[in-house]
mmCIF file of C-alpha atoms in Angstrom:
data_model
loop_
_atom_site.group_PDB
_atom_site.id
_atom_site.type_symbol
_atom_site.label_atom_id
_atom_site.label_comp_id
_atom_site.label_asym_id
_atom_site.label_seq_id
_atom_site.Cartn_x
_atom_site.Cartn_y
_atom_site.Cartn_z
ATOM 1 C CA MET A 1 153.877 63.444 81.727
ATOM 2 C CA PRO A 2 152.385 61.254 78.841
ATOM 3 C CA GLU A 3 151.657 57.552 79.808
ATOM 4 C CA THR A 4 153.259 54.916 77.775
ATOM 5 C CA SER A 5 151.835 54.051 74.356
ATOM 6 C CA GLU A 6 153.224 50.382 74.030
ATOM 7 C CA ALA A 7 149.675 49.064 73.612
ATOM 8 C CA GLY A 8 148.699 51.534 71.384
ATOM 9 C CA ILE A 9 146.604 53.358 74.012
ATOM 10 C CA LEU A 10 146.248 57.005 73.320
ATOM 11 C CA THR A 11 145.737 59.188 76.768
ATOM 12 C CA GLY A 12 147.182 62.284 75.736
ATOM 13 C CA PRO A 13 147.913 65.144 75.953
ATOM 14 C CA VAL A 14 147.985 65.463 72.007
ATOM 15 C CA GLU A 15 149.530 68.309 70.454
ATOM 16 C CA ILE A 16 148.244 69.786 67.282
ATOM 17 C CA VAL A 17 150.924 72.197 65.316
ATOM 18 C CA GLY A 18 148.829 74.101 62.702
ATOM 19 C CA THR A 19 145.021 74.838 63.695
ATOM 20 C CA GLY A 20 143.650 74.914 59.985
ATOM 21 C CA LEU A 21 140.681 72.820 59.031
ATOM 22 C CA ILE A 22 142.521 69.330 59.451
ATOM 23 C CA GLY A 23 144.506 70.387 62.545
ATOM 24 C CA THR A 24 141.635 71.904 64.371
ATOM 25 C CA SER A 25 139.289 68.920 63.317
ATOM 26 C CA ILE A 26 141.737 66.268 64.887
ATOM 27 C CA ALA A 27 141.870 68.472 68.056
ATOM 28 C CA LEU A 28 137.982 68.755 68.219
ATOM 29 C CA ALA A 29 137.789 64.925 67.740
ATOM 30 C CA CYS A 30 140.316 64.594 70.584
ATOM 31 C CA ARG A 31 138.398 66.758 72.800
ATOM 32 C CA ARG A 32 135.334 64.795 71.934
ATOM 33 C CA ALA A 33 136.831 61.746 73.112
ATOM 34 C CA GLY A 34 138.062 63.549 76.469
ATOM 35 C CA LEU A 35 141.794 63.883 75.783
ATOM 36 C CA GLU A 36 143.694 67.046 76.890
ATOM 37 C CA VAL A 37 144.765 68.989 73.623
ATOM 38 C CA LEU A 38 147.727 71.499 73.268
ATOM 39 C CA LEU A 39 147.606 73.988 70.215
ATOM 40 C CA THR A 40 150.434 75.513 68.611
ATOM 41 C CA ASP A 41 150.347 77.870 65.418
ATOM 42 C CA THR A 42 152.395 80.795 64.291
ATOM 43 C CA ALA A 43 149.097 82.535 62.941
ATOM 44 C CA PRO A 44 147.927 84.086 66.279
ATOM 45 C CA ASP A 45 144.441 84.578 64.725
ATOM 46 C CA HIS A 46 144.166 80.834 64.039
ATOM 47 C CA LEU A 47 145.192 79.763 67.405
ATOM 48 C CA ARG A 48 142.630 82.071 69.140
ATOM 49 C CA THR A 49 139.990 80.912 66.767
ATOM 50 C CA ALA A 50 140.696 77.345 67.666
ATOM 51 C CA THR A 51 140.904 77.914 71.419
ATOM 52 C CA GLY A 52 137.593 79.662 71.113
ATOM 53 C CA LEU A 53 135.984 76.766 69.595
ATOM 54 C CA GLY A 54 136.929 74.545 72.325
ATOM 55 C CA ALA A 55 139.640 72.465 70.470
ATOM 56 C CA GLY A 56 142.159 73.060 73.281
ATOM 57 C CA ARG A 57 144.452 75.425 74.962
ATOM 58 C CA ALA A 58 147.877 76.903 73.977
ATOM 59 C CA ARG A 59 150.776 74.673 74.749
ATOM 60 C CA THR A 60 153.173 75.913 77.360
ATOM 61 C CA PRO A 61 156.951 74.993 77.704
ATOM 62 C CA ALA A 62 156.037 72.508 80.730
ATOM 63 C CA ASP A 63 153.760 70.610 78.613
ATOM 64 C CA VAL A 64 155.062 67.116 77.457
ATOM 65 C CA PRO A 65 152.513 65.372 74.708
ATOM 66 C CA GLN A 66 152.161 61.880 74.185
ATOM 67 C CA LEU A 67 151.405 62.574 70.439
ATOM 68 C CA VAL A 68 152.327 65.499 68.205
ATOM 69 C CA VAL A 69 150.365 66.043 65.266
ATOM 70 C CA VAL A 70 152.022 68.132 62.442
ATOM 71 C CA ALA A 71 149.312 69.936 60.258
ATOM 72 C CA VAL A 72 151.050 72.631 58.613
ATOM 73 C CA PRO A 73 151.259 73.473 54.830
ATOM 74 C CA PRO A 74 153.376 70.984 52.560
ATOM 75 C CA ASP A 75 156.276 73.331 52.118
ATOM 76 C CA ALA A 76 156.593 73.534 55.897
ATOM 77 C CA LEU A 77 155.962 70.218 56.846
ATOM 78 C CA GLY A 78 159.675 68.696 56.796
ATOM 79 C CA PRO A 79 161.326 71.498 59.128
ATOM 80 C CA ALA A 80 158.039 71.398 61.077
ATOM 81 C CA ILE A 81 158.461 67.443 61.843
ATOM 82 C CA VAL A 82 162.111 67.885 62.656
ATOM 83 C CA ALA A 83 161.209 70.673 65.119
ATOM 84 C CA ALA A 84 158.871 68.585 66.657
ATOM 85 C CA LEU A 85 161.146 65.693 67.275
ATOM 86 C CA ASP A 86 163.727 68.149 68.618
ATOM 87 C CA ALA A 87 161.246 69.360 71.377
ATOM 88 C CA ALA A 88 159.528 66.409 71.945
ATOM 89 C CA GLY A 89 159.884 64.313 75.219
ATOM 90 C CA PRO A 90 161.816 61.096 75.158
ATOM 91 C CA ASP A 91 158.467 58.985 74.782
ATOM 92 C CA THR A 92 156.565 61.419 72.610
ATOM 93 C CA VAL A 93 155.520 60.000 69.079
ATOM 94 C CA VAL A 94 155.442 62.475 66.087
ATOM 95 C CA THR A 95 152.867 62.057 63.177
ATOM 96 C CA ASP A 96 151.893 64.360 60.381
ATOM 97 C CA VAL A 97 149.023 64.774 58.163
ATOM 98 C CA GLY A 98 150.628 65.951 55.008
ATOM 99 C CA SER A 99 149.515 64.882 51.487
ATOM 100 C CA VAL A 100 152.709 63.380 50.612
ATOM 101 C CA LYS A 101 154.704 60.923 52.759
ATOM 102 C CA ALA A 102 158.169 60.330 51.074
ATOM 103 C CA PRO A 103 159.486 63.959 51.288
ATOM 104 C CA PRO A 104 158.665 64.325 54.908
ATOM 105 C CA LEU A 105 160.303 61.020 55.719
ATOM 106 C CA ASP A 106 163.509 61.945 53.756
ATOM 107 C CA ALA A 107 163.376 65.231 55.837
ATOM 108 C CA VAL A 108 163.769 63.678 59.013
ATOM 109 C CA GLY A 109 166.640 61.587 57.549
ATOM 110 C CA ALA A 110 168.953 60.194 60.263
ATOM 111 C CA HIS A 111 167.486 62.183 63.214
ATOM 112 C CA PRO A 112 168.095 60.347 66.283
ATOM 113 C CA SER A 113 164.519 60.187 67.269
ATOM 114 C CA ARG A 114 163.317 58.943 63.910
ATOM 115 C CA SER A 115 161.976 55.931 65.233
ATOM 116 C CA ARG A 116 159.250 57.760 67.027
ATOM 117 C CA TYR A 117 158.096 59.480 63.704
ATOM 118 C CA VAL A 118 155.261 57.823 61.900
ATOM 119 C CA GLY A 119 153.666 59.795 58.755
ATOM 120 C CA SER A 120 149.896 59.658 58.344
ATOM 121 C CA HIS A 121 147.368 61.113 55.993
ATOM 122 C CA PRO A 122 143.810 61.446 56.642
ATOM 123 C CA MET A 123 141.728 61.084 53.237
ATOM 124 C CA ALA A 124 139.278 63.804 54.317
ATOM 125 C CA GLY A 125 138.613 67.591 53.897
ATOM 126 C CA THR A 126 136.796 70.133 51.850
ATOM 127 C CA GLU A 127 137.521 72.926 49.390
ATOM 128 C CA TYR A 128 137.433 75.288 52.390
ATOM 129 C CA SER A 129 140.284 76.137 54.809
ATOM 130 C CA GLY A 130 140.839 77.580 58.255
ATOM 131 C CA PRO A 131 139.722 76.627 61.687
ATOM 132 C CA LEU A 132 136.021 77.879 61.435
ATOM 133 C CA THR A 133 135.398 75.025 58.861
ATOM 134 C CA ALA A 134 136.636 72.458 61.211
ATOM 135 C CA SER A 135 134.514 69.658 62.636
ATOM 136 C CA ALA A 136 134.939 66.709 64.977
ATOM 137 C CA SER A 137 133.070 64.467 62.525
ATOM 138 C CA LEU A 138 135.443 65.306 59.456
ATOM 139 C CA PHE A 139 137.028 61.965 59.456
ATOM 140 C CA ASP A 140 134.230 59.702 60.455
ATOM 141 C CA GLY A 141 134.233 56.652 58.289
ATOM 142 C CA ARG A 142 137.110 58.073 56.077
ATOM 143 C CA PRO A 143 140.163 56.244 55.107
ATOM 144 C CA TRP A 144 143.263 57.436 56.993
ATOM 145 C CA ALA A 145 146.624 56.277 55.633
ATOM 146 C CA VAL A 146 149.175 55.338 58.118
ATOM 147 C CA THR A 147 152.758 55.041 56.701
ATOM 148 C CA PRO A 148 155.617 54.204 59.082
ATOM 149 C CA GLY A 149 159.196 54.223 57.606
ATOM 150 C CA PRO A 150 161.652 51.490 57.828
ATOM 151 C CA ASP A 151 163.003 52.871 61.611
ATOM 152 C CA ALA A 152 159.384 53.522 63.044
ATOM 153 C CA THR A 153 158.866 51.317 66.111
ATOM 154 C CA PRO A 154 155.631 49.330 66.443
ATOM 155 C CA ALA A 155 154.651 51.164 69.696
ATOM 156 C CA ALA A 156 154.875 54.606 67.614
ATOM 157 C CA THR A 157 152.863 53.039 64.964
ATOM 158 C CA ARG A 158 150.131 51.717 67.218
ATOM 159 C CA THR A 159 149.863 55.154 68.658
ATOM 160 C CA VAL A 160 149.336 56.749 65.342
ATOM 161 C CA GLU A 161 146.584 54.170 64.541
ATOM 162 C CA ALA A 162 144.976 54.784 67.933
ATOM 163 C CA LEU A 163 144.374 58.529 66.916
ATOM 164 C CA VAL A 164 142.947 57.242 63.736
ATOM 165 C CA ARG A 165 140.465 55.163 65.572
ATOM 166 C CA LEU A 166 139.727 58.000 68.003
ATOM 167 C CA CYS A 167 138.882 60.287 64.986
ATOM 168 C CA GLY A 168 136.448 57.722 63.693
ATOM 169 C CA ALA A 169 138.479 56.966 60.643
ATOM 170 C CA VAL A 170 139.744 53.539 59.196
ATOM 171 C CA THR A 171 143.527 52.626 59.234
ATOM 172 C CA VAL A 172 144.970 52.010 55.625
ATOM 173 C CA ARG A 173 148.538 50.768 56.410
ATOM 174 C CA LEU A 174 150.958 51.586 53.153
ATOM 175 C CA SER A 175 154.551 52.603 52.679
ATOM 176 C CA PRO A 176 155.173 56.109 52.133
ATOM 177 C CA VAL A 177 156.204 55.517 48.523
ATOM 178 C CA GLU A 178 153.036 53.651 47.675
ATOM 179 C CA HIS A 179 151.120 56.142 49.424
ATOM 180 C CA ASP A 180 152.432 58.842 47.046
ATOM 181 C CA ARG A 181 151.816 56.752 44.105
ATOM 182 C CA ALA A 182 148.188 56.015 45.304
ATOM 183 C CA VAL A 183 147.544 59.602 46.134
ATOM 184 C CA ALA A 184 148.746 60.796 42.768
ATOM 185 C CA ARG A 185 146.210 58.595 40.979
ATOM 186 C CA THR A 186 143.201 59.125 43.221
ATOM 187 C CA SER A 187 143.608 62.790 44.366
ATOM 188 C CA HIS A 188 146.430 64.921 42.694
ATOM 189 C CA VAL A 189 145.833 64.061 39.017
ATOM 190 C CA PRO A 190 142.060 64.282 39.430
ATOM 191 C CA HIS A 191 142.611 67.649 41.037
ATOM 192 C CA LEU A 192 144.480 68.956 37.944
ATOM 193 C CA MET A 193 142.043 67.593 35.674
ATOM 194 C CA ALA A 194 139.088 69.189 37.440
ATOM 195 C CA SER A 195 141.018 72.561 37.315
ATOM 196 C CA LEU A 196 141.642 72.295 33.606
ATOM 197 C CA VAL A 197 137.966 71.611 32.718
ATOM 198 C CA ALA A 198 136.993 74.347 35.278
ATOM 199 C CA GLY A 199 139.361 76.732 33.395
ATOM 200 C CA THR A 200 137.683 76.624 30.373
ATOM 201 C CA LEU A 201 134.734 78.100 32.174
ATOM 202 C CA ALA A 202 136.352 81.214 33.362
ATOM 203 C CA ALA A 203 135.918 83.145 30.401
ATOM 204 C CA ALA A 204 132.856 81.440 28.900
ATOM 205 C CA PRO A 205 129.920 83.607 27.657
ATOM 206 C CA PRO A 206 127.001 83.869 30.250
ATOM 207 C CA GLU A 207 124.622 82.068 27.598
ATOM 208 C CA HIS A 208 126.970 79.033 27.690
ATOM 209 C CA LEU A 209 127.103 78.878 31.492
ATOM 210 C CA ALA A 210 123.327 79.118 31.654
ATOM 211 C CA LEU A 211 123.412 75.383 30.696
ATOM 212 C CA SER A 212 125.614 74.413 33.573
ATOM 213 C CA GLY A 213 124.078 71.158 35.437
ATOM 214 C CA THR A 214 125.051 68.622 37.863
ATOM 215 C CA GLY A 215 127.676 67.296 35.687
ATOM 216 C CA VAL A 216 130.166 70.346 35.193
ATOM 217 C CA ARG A 217 129.532 70.927 39.084
ATOM 218 C CA ASP A 218 130.686 67.308 39.924
ATOM 219 C CA VAL A 219 133.627 67.317 37.602
ATOM 220 C CA THR A 220 134.853 70.500 38.729
ATOM 221 C CA ARG A 221 133.792 71.074 42.355
ATOM 222 C CA VAL A 222 137.493 70.286 43.596
ATOM 223 C CA ALA A 223 138.839 73.051 41.582
ATOM 224 C CA GLY A 224 137.629 75.439 44.172
ATOM 225 C CA GLY A 225 140.398 74.424 46.472
ATOM 226 C CA ASP A 226 143.244 76.994 47.400
ATOM 227 C CA PRO A 227 145.677 77.047 44.533
ATOM 228 C CA ARG A 228 148.655 78.078 46.657
ATOM 229 C CA LEU A 229 148.000 74.983 48.993
ATOM 230 C CA TYR A 230 147.436 72.614 45.878
ATOM 231 C CA SER A 231 150.607 73.655 44.133
ATOM 232 C CA GLN A 232 152.540 72.838 47.408
ATOM 233 C CA ILE A 233 150.839 69.554 47.485
ATOM 234 C CA ILE A 234 151.279 68.581 43.643
ATOM 235 C CA ALA A 235 155.060 69.800 43.871
ATOM 236 C CA GLY A 236 155.731 67.445 46.788
ATOM 237 C CA ASN A 237 154.635 64.516 44.704
ATOM 238 C CA ALA A 238 156.091 65.785 41.287
ATOM 239 C CA ALA A 239 157.451 62.522 40.071
ATOM 240 C CA GLU A 240 154.386 60.400 40.589
ATOM 241 C CA VAL A 241 152.151 63.003 39.159
ATOM 242 C CA ALA A 242 154.332 63.789 36.258
ATOM 243 C CA ALA A 243 154.303 59.826 35.287
ATOM 244 C CA LEU A 244 150.569 59.658 35.563
ATOM 245 C CA LEU A 245 150.135 62.884 33.510
ATOM 246 C CA THR A 246 151.875 61.332 30.937
ATOM 247 C CA GLU A 247 149.568 58.550 30.689
ATOM 248 C CA VAL A 248 146.714 60.789 30.572
ATOM 249 C CA ARG A 249 148.517 62.909 27.827
ATOM 250 C CA ALA A 250 148.774 59.834 25.798
ATOM 251 C CA ARG A 251 145.178 59.132 26.153
ATOM 252 C CA LEU A 252 143.897 62.512 25.519
ATOM 253 C CA ASP A 253 145.866 62.395 22.200
ATOM 254 C CA LEU A 254 143.806 59.278 21.163
ATOM 255 C CA VAL A 255 140.551 61.060 22.014
ATOM 256 C CA LEU A 256 141.565 63.863 19.786
ATOM 257 C CA GLU A 257 142.420 61.416 16.918
ATOM 258 C CA ALA A 258 139.197 59.591 17.361
ATOM 259 C CA VAL A 259 137.112 62.904 17.650
ATOM 260 C CA ALA A 260 138.943 64.332 14.482
ATOM 261 C CA ASP A 261 138.708 61.432 12.343
ATOM 262 C CA ASP A 262 134.947 60.626 13.365
ATOM 263 C CA ASP A 263 136.342 57.307 14.700
ATOM 264 C CA ARG A 264 133.297 56.258 16.847
ATOM 265 C CA VAL A 265 134.500 52.846 17.573
ATOM 266 C CA GLY A 266 137.681 54.164 19.026
ATOM 267 C CA LEU A 267 136.089 56.856 20.976
ATOM 268 C CA GLU A 268 133.473 54.235 22.474
ATOM 269 C CA SER A 269 136.540 52.014 23.443
ATOM 270 C CA LEU A 270 138.076 55.103 25.370
ATOM 271 C CA LEU A 271 134.542 56.091 26.999
ATOM 272 C CA GLY A 272 134.399 52.534 27.856
ATOM 273 C CA TYR A 273 137.706 52.411 29.531
ATOM 274 C CA GLY A 274 136.525 55.377 31.548
ATOM 275 C CA GLN A 275 133.502 53.882 32.560
ATOM 276 C CA ALA A 276 135.379 50.884 33.852
ATOM 277 C CA GLY A 277 137.389 53.082 35.860
ATOM 278 C CA THR A 278 134.124 54.575 37.699
ATOM 279 C CA ARG A 279 133.089 50.869 38.372
ATOM 280 C CA ALA A 280 136.534 50.178 40.268
ATOM 281 C CA ILE A 281 136.020 52.842 42.676
ATOM 282 C CA PRO A 282 135.019 50.888 46.006
ATOM 283 C CA GLY A 283 131.428 51.328 47.164
ATOM 284 C CA LYS A 284 130.584 52.615 50.435
ATOM 285 C CA HIS A 285 132.019 50.953 53.694
ATOM 286 C CA GLY A 286 134.576 49.595 51.325
ATOM 287 C CA THR A 287 132.473 46.968 49.623
ATOM 288 C CA ALA A 288 132.155 46.136 45.962
ATOM 289 C CA PRO A 289 130.279 48.952 43.950
ATOM 290 C CA GLN A 290 126.838 48.360 43.059
ATOM 291 C CA ALA A 291 125.144 49.397 40.038
ATOM 292 C CA MET A 292 123.206 52.805 41.052
ATOM 293 C CA GLU A 293 120.637 54.884 39.282
ATOM 294 C CA ALA A 294 119.427 58.273 39.908
ATOM 295 C CA VAL A 295 115.759 58.921 40.668
ATOM 296 C CA ARG A 296 115.097 62.600 39.605
ATOM 297 C CA VAL A 297 112.392 64.371 41.470
ATOM 298 C CA ALA A 298 110.901 67.935 40.736
ATOM 299 C CA VAL A 299 111.103 69.892 44.019
ATOM 300 C CA PRO A 300 109.568 73.499 44.534
ATOM 301 C CA ASP A 301 112.141 75.782 46.018
ATOM 302 C CA HIS A 302 110.029 76.494 49.172
ATOM 303 C CA PRO A 303 110.913 75.730 52.990
ATOM 304 C CA GLY A 304 110.108 72.396 54.167
ATOM 305 C CA GLU A 305 110.138 70.723 50.629
ATOM 306 C CA LEU A 306 113.279 68.830 50.900
ATOM 307 C CA ALA A 307 112.435 67.628 54.449
ATOM 308 C CA ARG A 308 108.908 66.390 52.998
ATOM 309 C CA LEU A 309 110.646 64.550 50.243
ATOM 310 C CA PHE A 310 113.020 62.856 52.363
ATOM 311 C CA ALA A 311 110.451 61.754 54.707
ATOM 312 C CA ASP A 312 108.418 60.511 51.840
ATOM 313 C CA ALA A 313 111.517 58.648 50.479
ATOM 314 C CA GLY A 314 112.140 57.075 53.806
ATOM 315 C CA ASP A 315 108.588 55.936 54.073
ATOM 316 C CA SER A 316 109.302 53.906 50.616
ATOM 317 C CA GLY A 317 112.085 51.681 52.416
ATOM 318 C CA VAL A 318 114.084 52.395 49.686
ATOM 319 C CA ASN A 319 117.767 53.503 50.957
ATOM 320 C CA ILE A 320 119.078 56.721 49.570
ATOM 321 C CA GLU A 321 122.732 56.226 48.762
ATOM 322 C CA ASP A 322 123.658 59.899 47.649
ATOM 323 C CA VAL A 323 121.699 63.122 46.965
ATOM 324 C CA ARG A 324 122.385 66.027 44.276
ATOM 325 C CA ILE A 325 120.594 69.045 43.734
ATOM 326 C CA ASP A 326 120.410 71.056 40.409
ATOM 327 C CA HIS A 327 118.549 74.367 40.242
ATOM 328 C CA ASP A 328 116.242 75.200 37.406
ATOM 329 C CA PRO A 329 117.424 78.832 36.505
ATOM 330 C CA GLY A 330 114.306 79.607 34.967
ATOM 331 C CA ARG A 331 111.918 78.598 37.543
ATOM 332 C CA PRO A 332 111.604 78.229 41.434
ATOM 333 C CA VAL A 333 111.958 74.740 41.155
ATOM 334 C CA GLY A 334 114.984 72.248 41.908
ATOM 335 C CA LEU A 335 115.829 68.814 40.313
ATOM 336 C CA VAL A 336 116.782 66.403 43.262
ATOM 337 C CA GLU A 337 118.668 63.314 42.200
ATOM 338 C CA LEU A 338 118.270 60.568 44.637
ATOM 339 C CA ASP A 339 120.882 57.753 44.042
ATOM 340 C CA VAL A 340 119.767 54.509 44.809
ATOM 341 C CA VAL A 341 120.429 50.730 43.955
ATOM 342 C CA ALA A 342 119.445 50.055 40.423
ATOM 343 C CA GLU A 343 117.100 47.511 41.178
ATOM 344 C CA ARG A 344 114.931 49.610 43.653
ATOM 345 C CA ALA A 345 114.814 52.773 41.541
ATOM 346 C CA GLU A 346 111.328 52.008 40.017
ATOM 347 C CA ASP A 347 110.092 51.165 43.565
ATOM 348 C CA LEU A 348 111.142 54.477 44.793
ATOM 349 C CA ARG A 349 109.598 56.419 41.662
ATOM 350 C CA VAL A 350 106.169 54.607 42.150
ATOM 351 C CA ALA A 351 106.383 55.485 45.994
ATOM 352 C CA LEU A 352 107.136 59.045 45.388
ATOM 353 C CA GLU A 353 104.498 59.568 42.579
ATOM 354 C CA SER A 354 101.962 57.943 44.718
ATOM 355 C CA LYS A 355 102.565 61.066 47.262
ATOM 356 C CA GLY A 356 102.102 63.542 44.445
ATOM 357 C CA TRP A 357 105.851 64.224 43.523
ATOM 358 C CA THR A 358 106.834 64.651 39.864
ATOM 359 C CA THR A 359 109.571 62.231 38.720
ATOM 360 C CA HIS A 360 111.628 62.804 35.467
ATOM 361 C CA ARG A 361 111.838 59.135 33.671
#
């Protein structure tokens, strides 16, 4: 039987319903912490794979989990949460990890066990899917929204927050409505914009695509996600997404006018507004963003060269904040961009050049 979670202590068992990327990653994180994990999935192949990865064992009718984590596709989320509440023991807490939070809460409605349901959403993942892409460290340092409804008990909320801590993530407490408004702005609309830009490349002539660099890859990366999944996610948050798209459309009309009229002042103003948005994104560990600069280094495409570059960068005493690699299509050379705090960029260039590296100024 599950132990009480009045103090927000997660002792297990934890049941994971849905063994895709997110569900299996949570299961692996729970196993890493020594908890018993029960796995449920309507796809036998996924269940076998997750079990083979050591993520847990298949649930039996006799099992009574302390916490059930519903990690199914958005269209199946509401019924799966209700089914979990129906099947749960009298003290079992149920959460879900869906990308929208108001619709699942609506689906729970007046269920007699609604006080033990607390929605949540880890802001982590990749453009890949399936249990083979899962990792116990997927959530380390990532924000994880916890969105209790008005009837959720404090004990149930603390249990879900204990899961967040166990997975290495950072709790962000929001209401379901505020969560959906936030992810429309930070995830759903950006995904749609990336897809629109990527769509212009689909039928582009090869000679145009030969000019692709890190910029277009950065802008379009998330467009590689599963269209079926993301269409469900966006449809589940339709009202908030539509409101923001209306704002974007108005701004796009202004861009078109500025370009057509050669309005440099208007265009600069719009670009400056975008630049201000990038500066508003929090820096690492949630701190205020710092001015960054990319140190560009030519690296031969040979085994061991990246390791040598990172070792030499480490010897410089300059902290590397981010890394990107762009490959030269005409030569066996890559251009590695090392993002550092702007005031230390020249120190890193000098240090690397003293070790024989070629930097691009």
